[in-house]
Coordinates of C-alpha atoms in Angstrom, one line a residue:
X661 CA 0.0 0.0 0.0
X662 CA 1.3 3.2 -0.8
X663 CA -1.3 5.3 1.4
X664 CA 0.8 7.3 4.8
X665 CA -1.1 8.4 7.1
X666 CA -0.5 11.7 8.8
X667 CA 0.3 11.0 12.3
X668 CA 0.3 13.0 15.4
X669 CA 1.5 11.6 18.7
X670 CA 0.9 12.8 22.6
X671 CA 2.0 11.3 25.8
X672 CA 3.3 13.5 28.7
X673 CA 6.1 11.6 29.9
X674 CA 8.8 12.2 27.5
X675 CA 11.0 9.0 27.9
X676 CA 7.1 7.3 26.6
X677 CA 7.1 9.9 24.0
X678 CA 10.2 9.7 22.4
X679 CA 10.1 5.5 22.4
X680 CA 6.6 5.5 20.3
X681 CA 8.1 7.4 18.4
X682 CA 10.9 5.5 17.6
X683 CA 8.8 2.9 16.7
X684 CA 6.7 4.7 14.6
X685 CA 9.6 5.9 12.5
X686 CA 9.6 1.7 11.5
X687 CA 6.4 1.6 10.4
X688 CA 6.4 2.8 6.6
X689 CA 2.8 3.1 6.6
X690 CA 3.0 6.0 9.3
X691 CA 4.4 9.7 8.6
X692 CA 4.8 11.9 11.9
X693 CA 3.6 15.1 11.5
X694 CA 4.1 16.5 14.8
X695 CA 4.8 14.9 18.2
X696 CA 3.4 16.2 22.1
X697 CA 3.7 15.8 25.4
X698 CA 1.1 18.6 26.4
X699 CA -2.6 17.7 25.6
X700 CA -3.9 21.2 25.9
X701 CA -1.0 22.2 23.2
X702 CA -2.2 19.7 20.8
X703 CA -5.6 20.9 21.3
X704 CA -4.6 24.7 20.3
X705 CA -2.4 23.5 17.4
X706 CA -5.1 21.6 15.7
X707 CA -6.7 24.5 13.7
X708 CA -3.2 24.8 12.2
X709 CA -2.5 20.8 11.7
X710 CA -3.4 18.8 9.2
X711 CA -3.6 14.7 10.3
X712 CA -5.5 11.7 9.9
X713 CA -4.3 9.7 12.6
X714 CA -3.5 10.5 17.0
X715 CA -1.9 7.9 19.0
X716 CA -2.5 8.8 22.5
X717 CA -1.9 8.3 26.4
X718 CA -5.1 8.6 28.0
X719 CA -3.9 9.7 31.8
X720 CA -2.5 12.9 31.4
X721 CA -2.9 16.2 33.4
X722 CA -5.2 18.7 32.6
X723 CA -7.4 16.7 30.0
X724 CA -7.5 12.8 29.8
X725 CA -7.0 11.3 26.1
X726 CA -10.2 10.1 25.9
X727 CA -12.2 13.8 26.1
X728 CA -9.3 14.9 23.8
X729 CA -10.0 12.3 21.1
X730 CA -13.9 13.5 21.0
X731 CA -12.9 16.9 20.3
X732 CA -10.9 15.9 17.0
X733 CA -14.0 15.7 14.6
X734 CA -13.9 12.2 13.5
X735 CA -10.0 11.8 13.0
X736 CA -8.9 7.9 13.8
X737 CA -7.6 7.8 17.4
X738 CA -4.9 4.5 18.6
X739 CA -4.7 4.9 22.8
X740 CA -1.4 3.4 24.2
X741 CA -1.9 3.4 27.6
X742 CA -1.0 1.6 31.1
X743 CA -4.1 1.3 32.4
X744 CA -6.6 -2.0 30.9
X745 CA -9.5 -0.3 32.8
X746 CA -10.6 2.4 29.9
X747 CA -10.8 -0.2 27.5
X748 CA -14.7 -0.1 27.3
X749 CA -14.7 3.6 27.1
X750 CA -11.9 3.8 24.1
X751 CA -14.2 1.6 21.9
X752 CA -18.1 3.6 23.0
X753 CA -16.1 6.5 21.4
X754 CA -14.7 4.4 18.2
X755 CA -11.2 4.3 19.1
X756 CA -9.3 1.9 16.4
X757 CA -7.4 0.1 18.7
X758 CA -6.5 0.1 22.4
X759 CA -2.9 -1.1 22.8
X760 CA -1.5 -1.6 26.7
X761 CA 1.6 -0.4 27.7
X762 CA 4.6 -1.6 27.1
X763 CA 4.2 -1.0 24.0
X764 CA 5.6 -3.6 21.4
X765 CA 6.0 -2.6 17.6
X766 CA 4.3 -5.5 16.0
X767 CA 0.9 -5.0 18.4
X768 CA 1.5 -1.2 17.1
X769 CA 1.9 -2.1 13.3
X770 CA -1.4 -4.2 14.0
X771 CA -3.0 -1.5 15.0
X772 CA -2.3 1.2 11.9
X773 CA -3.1 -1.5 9.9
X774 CA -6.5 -1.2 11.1
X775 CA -6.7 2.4 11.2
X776 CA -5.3 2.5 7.2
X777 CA -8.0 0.3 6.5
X778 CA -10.8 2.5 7.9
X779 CA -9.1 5.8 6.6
X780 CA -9.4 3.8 3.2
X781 CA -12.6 2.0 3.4
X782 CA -14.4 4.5 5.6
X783 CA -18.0 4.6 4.4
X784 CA -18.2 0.7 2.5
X785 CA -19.0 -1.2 5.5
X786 CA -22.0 -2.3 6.1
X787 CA -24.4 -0.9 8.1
X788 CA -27.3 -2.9 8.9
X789 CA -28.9 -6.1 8.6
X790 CA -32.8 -7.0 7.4
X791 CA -34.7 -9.2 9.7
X792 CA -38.2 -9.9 10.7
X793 CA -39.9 -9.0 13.7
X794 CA -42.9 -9.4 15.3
X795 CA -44.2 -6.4 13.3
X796 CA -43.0 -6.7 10.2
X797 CA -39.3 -6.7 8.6
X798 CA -36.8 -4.1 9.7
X799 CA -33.3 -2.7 8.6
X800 CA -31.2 -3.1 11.9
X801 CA -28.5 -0.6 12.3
X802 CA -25.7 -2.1 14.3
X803 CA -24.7 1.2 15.8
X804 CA -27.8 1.2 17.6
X805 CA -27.6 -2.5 19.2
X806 CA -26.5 -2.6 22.5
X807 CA -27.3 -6.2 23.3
X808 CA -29.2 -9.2 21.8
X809 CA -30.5 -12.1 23.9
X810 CA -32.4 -15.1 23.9
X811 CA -36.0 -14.1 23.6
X812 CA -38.0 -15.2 27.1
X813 CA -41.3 -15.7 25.1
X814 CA -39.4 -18.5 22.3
X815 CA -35.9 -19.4 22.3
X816 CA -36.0 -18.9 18.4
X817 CA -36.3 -15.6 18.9
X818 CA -33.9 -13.0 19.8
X819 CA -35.1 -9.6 21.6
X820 CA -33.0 -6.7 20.8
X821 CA -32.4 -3.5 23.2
X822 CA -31.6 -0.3 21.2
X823 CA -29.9 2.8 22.0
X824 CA -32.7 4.2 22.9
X825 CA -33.9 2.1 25.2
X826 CA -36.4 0.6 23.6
X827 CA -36.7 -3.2 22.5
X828 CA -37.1 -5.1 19.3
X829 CA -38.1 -8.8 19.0
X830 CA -36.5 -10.4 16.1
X831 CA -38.1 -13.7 14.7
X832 CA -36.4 -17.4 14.3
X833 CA -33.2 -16.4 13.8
X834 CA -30.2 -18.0 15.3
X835 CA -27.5 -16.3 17.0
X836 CA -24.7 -17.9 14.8
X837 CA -26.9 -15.8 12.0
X838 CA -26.8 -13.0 14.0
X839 CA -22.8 -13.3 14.6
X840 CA -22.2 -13.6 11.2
X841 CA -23.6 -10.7 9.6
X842 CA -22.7 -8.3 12.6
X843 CA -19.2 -6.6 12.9
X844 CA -16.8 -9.0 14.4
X845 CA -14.8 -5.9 15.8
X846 CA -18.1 -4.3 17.7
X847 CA -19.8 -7.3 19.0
X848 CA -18.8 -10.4 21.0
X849 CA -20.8 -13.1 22.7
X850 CA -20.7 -13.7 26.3
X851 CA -22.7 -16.3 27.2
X852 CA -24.9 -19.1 25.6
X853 CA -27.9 -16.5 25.6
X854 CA -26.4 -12.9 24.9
X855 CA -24.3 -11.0 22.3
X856 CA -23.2 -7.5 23.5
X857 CA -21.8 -4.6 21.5
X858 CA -18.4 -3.4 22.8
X859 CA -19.3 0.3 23.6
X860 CA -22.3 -0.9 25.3
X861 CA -20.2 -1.7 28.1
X862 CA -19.6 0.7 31.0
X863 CA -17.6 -1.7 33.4
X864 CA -16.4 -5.7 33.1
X865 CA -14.5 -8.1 35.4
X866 CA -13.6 -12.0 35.0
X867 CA -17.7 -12.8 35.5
X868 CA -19.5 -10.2 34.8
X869 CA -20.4 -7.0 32.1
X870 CA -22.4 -3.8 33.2
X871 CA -23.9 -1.9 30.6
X872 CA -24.4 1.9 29.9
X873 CA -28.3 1.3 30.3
X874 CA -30.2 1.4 32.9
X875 CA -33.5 -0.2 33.9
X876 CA -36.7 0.4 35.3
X877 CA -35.2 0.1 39.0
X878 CA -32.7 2.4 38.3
X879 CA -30.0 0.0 38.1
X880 CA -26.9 -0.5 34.9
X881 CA -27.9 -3.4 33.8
X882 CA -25.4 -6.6 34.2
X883 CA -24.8 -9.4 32.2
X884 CA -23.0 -12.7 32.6
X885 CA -19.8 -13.7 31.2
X886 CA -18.8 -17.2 30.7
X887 CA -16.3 -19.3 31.2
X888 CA -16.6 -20.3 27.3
X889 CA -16.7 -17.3 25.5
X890 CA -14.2 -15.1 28.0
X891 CA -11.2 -16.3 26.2
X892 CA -12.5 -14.6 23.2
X893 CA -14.2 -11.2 25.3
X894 CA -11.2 -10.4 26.5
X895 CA -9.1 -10.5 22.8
X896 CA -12.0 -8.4 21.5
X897 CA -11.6 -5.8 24.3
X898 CA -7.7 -5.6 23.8
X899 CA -6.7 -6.9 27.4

C-alpha cells in the first residue's frame, strides 16, 4: 500500500514519547507530523495541523486522552496506555485500537493497519442487517444495538435493546446468523444467551459485564460472562 497516514503523537512523559516514536519511525505506513507531550498544546495546534491519525496516552494532566480524542471531529484515534480499565470507554467512542503499555511494535503495526483500512474503506461497511420482527421486517442498524438475547417468550427468537432504550423482538433467527452478519470488531458473545456490542459496556471483570443502560429500577444493567466465551471477550476488548 502506498497510502501514509498523517500522524500526530501525545504522551506526557517524554522518555514514553520519544520510544513510540521510535517505533513509529519503523512503520512505513505511518508519517509523523508532529509529536506532544502537552494535551492542551495539541488541542490549540489543531486548527493549524493537518492529520489523519493520534496515537495517545489517556492519563495525562489537565485533560484525559479520551475527552481529547472527542474533540478531534472524527479523526482515527490508537490509545497506548497503562491502564486496561478504559478499555470499554476507548471503543463507545470508536477508538481503532486500544494497545496496553509496554508498548511492542508489531501490536502497534497491528494496530495502523486497522486504522489504514478505515481511513481507506471509511464509508463501504456495512451498516445494517434486514430481519423480521414481530411487526413486520426491519433494517437493523448495528450502531444502535446494544445487546441481543435469547428471547423469554421462544428461544428462536432474539429480543433486541436499542440505543434508545427501547426493545425489538426479532423472529427465528439464530445467533450464529446474527454473529455472522454483525461486525466482528463491535460485538462479542458472552454467554450461551447474549451478544453485546463493545461500547455498550460501561464496566467488566472476570464474571460479569455492566452496561451503559439502565433499567426500570434504576439500576446498569449486568450481564453474565462465561467461562466459554471469556477467552475470546477479552481478545476483543484488547486486554
Amino acid at each position: 500500500m502506498n497510502t501514509k497516514l498523517k500522524c500526530l503523537l501525545l504522551d506526557d512523559e517524554l522518555p514514553g514519547l520519544t520510544y513510540l516514536k521510535m517505533l513509529c519511525e519503523q512503520i512505513p505506513e505511518l508519517e509523523i507530523v508532529k509529536t506532544f507531550n502537552n494535551p492542551q498544546k495539541l488541542l490549540s495546534d489543531i486548527p493549524e495541523l493537518e492529520f489523519d491519525l493520534l496515537i495517545s496516552d489517556i492519563e495525562m494532566p489537565g485533560m484525559d486522552g479520551l475527552h481529547l480524542a472527542e474533540m478531534l471531529n472524527d479523526k482515527l484515534v490508537i490509545f497506548c496506555t497503562a491502564y486496561k480499565e478504559y478499555a470499554a470507554d476507548a471503543f463507545n467512542i470508536d477508538a481503532v485500537d486500544y494497545i496496553t503499555k509496554p508498548v511492542k511494535l508489531e501490536r502497534l503495526q497491528k494496530a495502523v493497519s486497522k486504522a489504514l483500512e478505515r481511513f481507506e474503506k471509511p464509508d463501504t461497511a456495512k451498516k445494517f442487517i434486514q430481519l423480521n420482527t414481530d411487526r413486520g421486517k426491519t433494517l437493523l442498524y448495528f450502531n444502535q444495538i446494544q445487546y441481543i438475547k435469547t428471547a423469554v417468550s421462544d428461544s428462536r427468537d432474539k429480543t433486541v435493546l436499542l440505543a434508545d432504550g427501547s426493545f425489538l423482538n426479532l423472529k427465528n433467527v439464530k445467533f450464529d446468523t446474527l454473529l455472522n452478519e454483525l461486525p466482528e470488531a463491535n460485538f462479542c458473545r458472552i454467554n450461551k444467551k447474549e451478544i453485546i456490542a463493545v461500547k455498550a459496556i460501561k464496566f467488566f471483570n472476570h464474571n460479569e459485564i455492566v452496561l451503559h443502560h439502565i433499567e426500570e429500577n434504576n439500576k446498569n444493567t449486568t450481564l453474565l460472562l462465561s467461562e466459554t466465551y471469556r477467552s475470546d471477550f477479552l481478545k476483543k476488548v484488547k486486554l
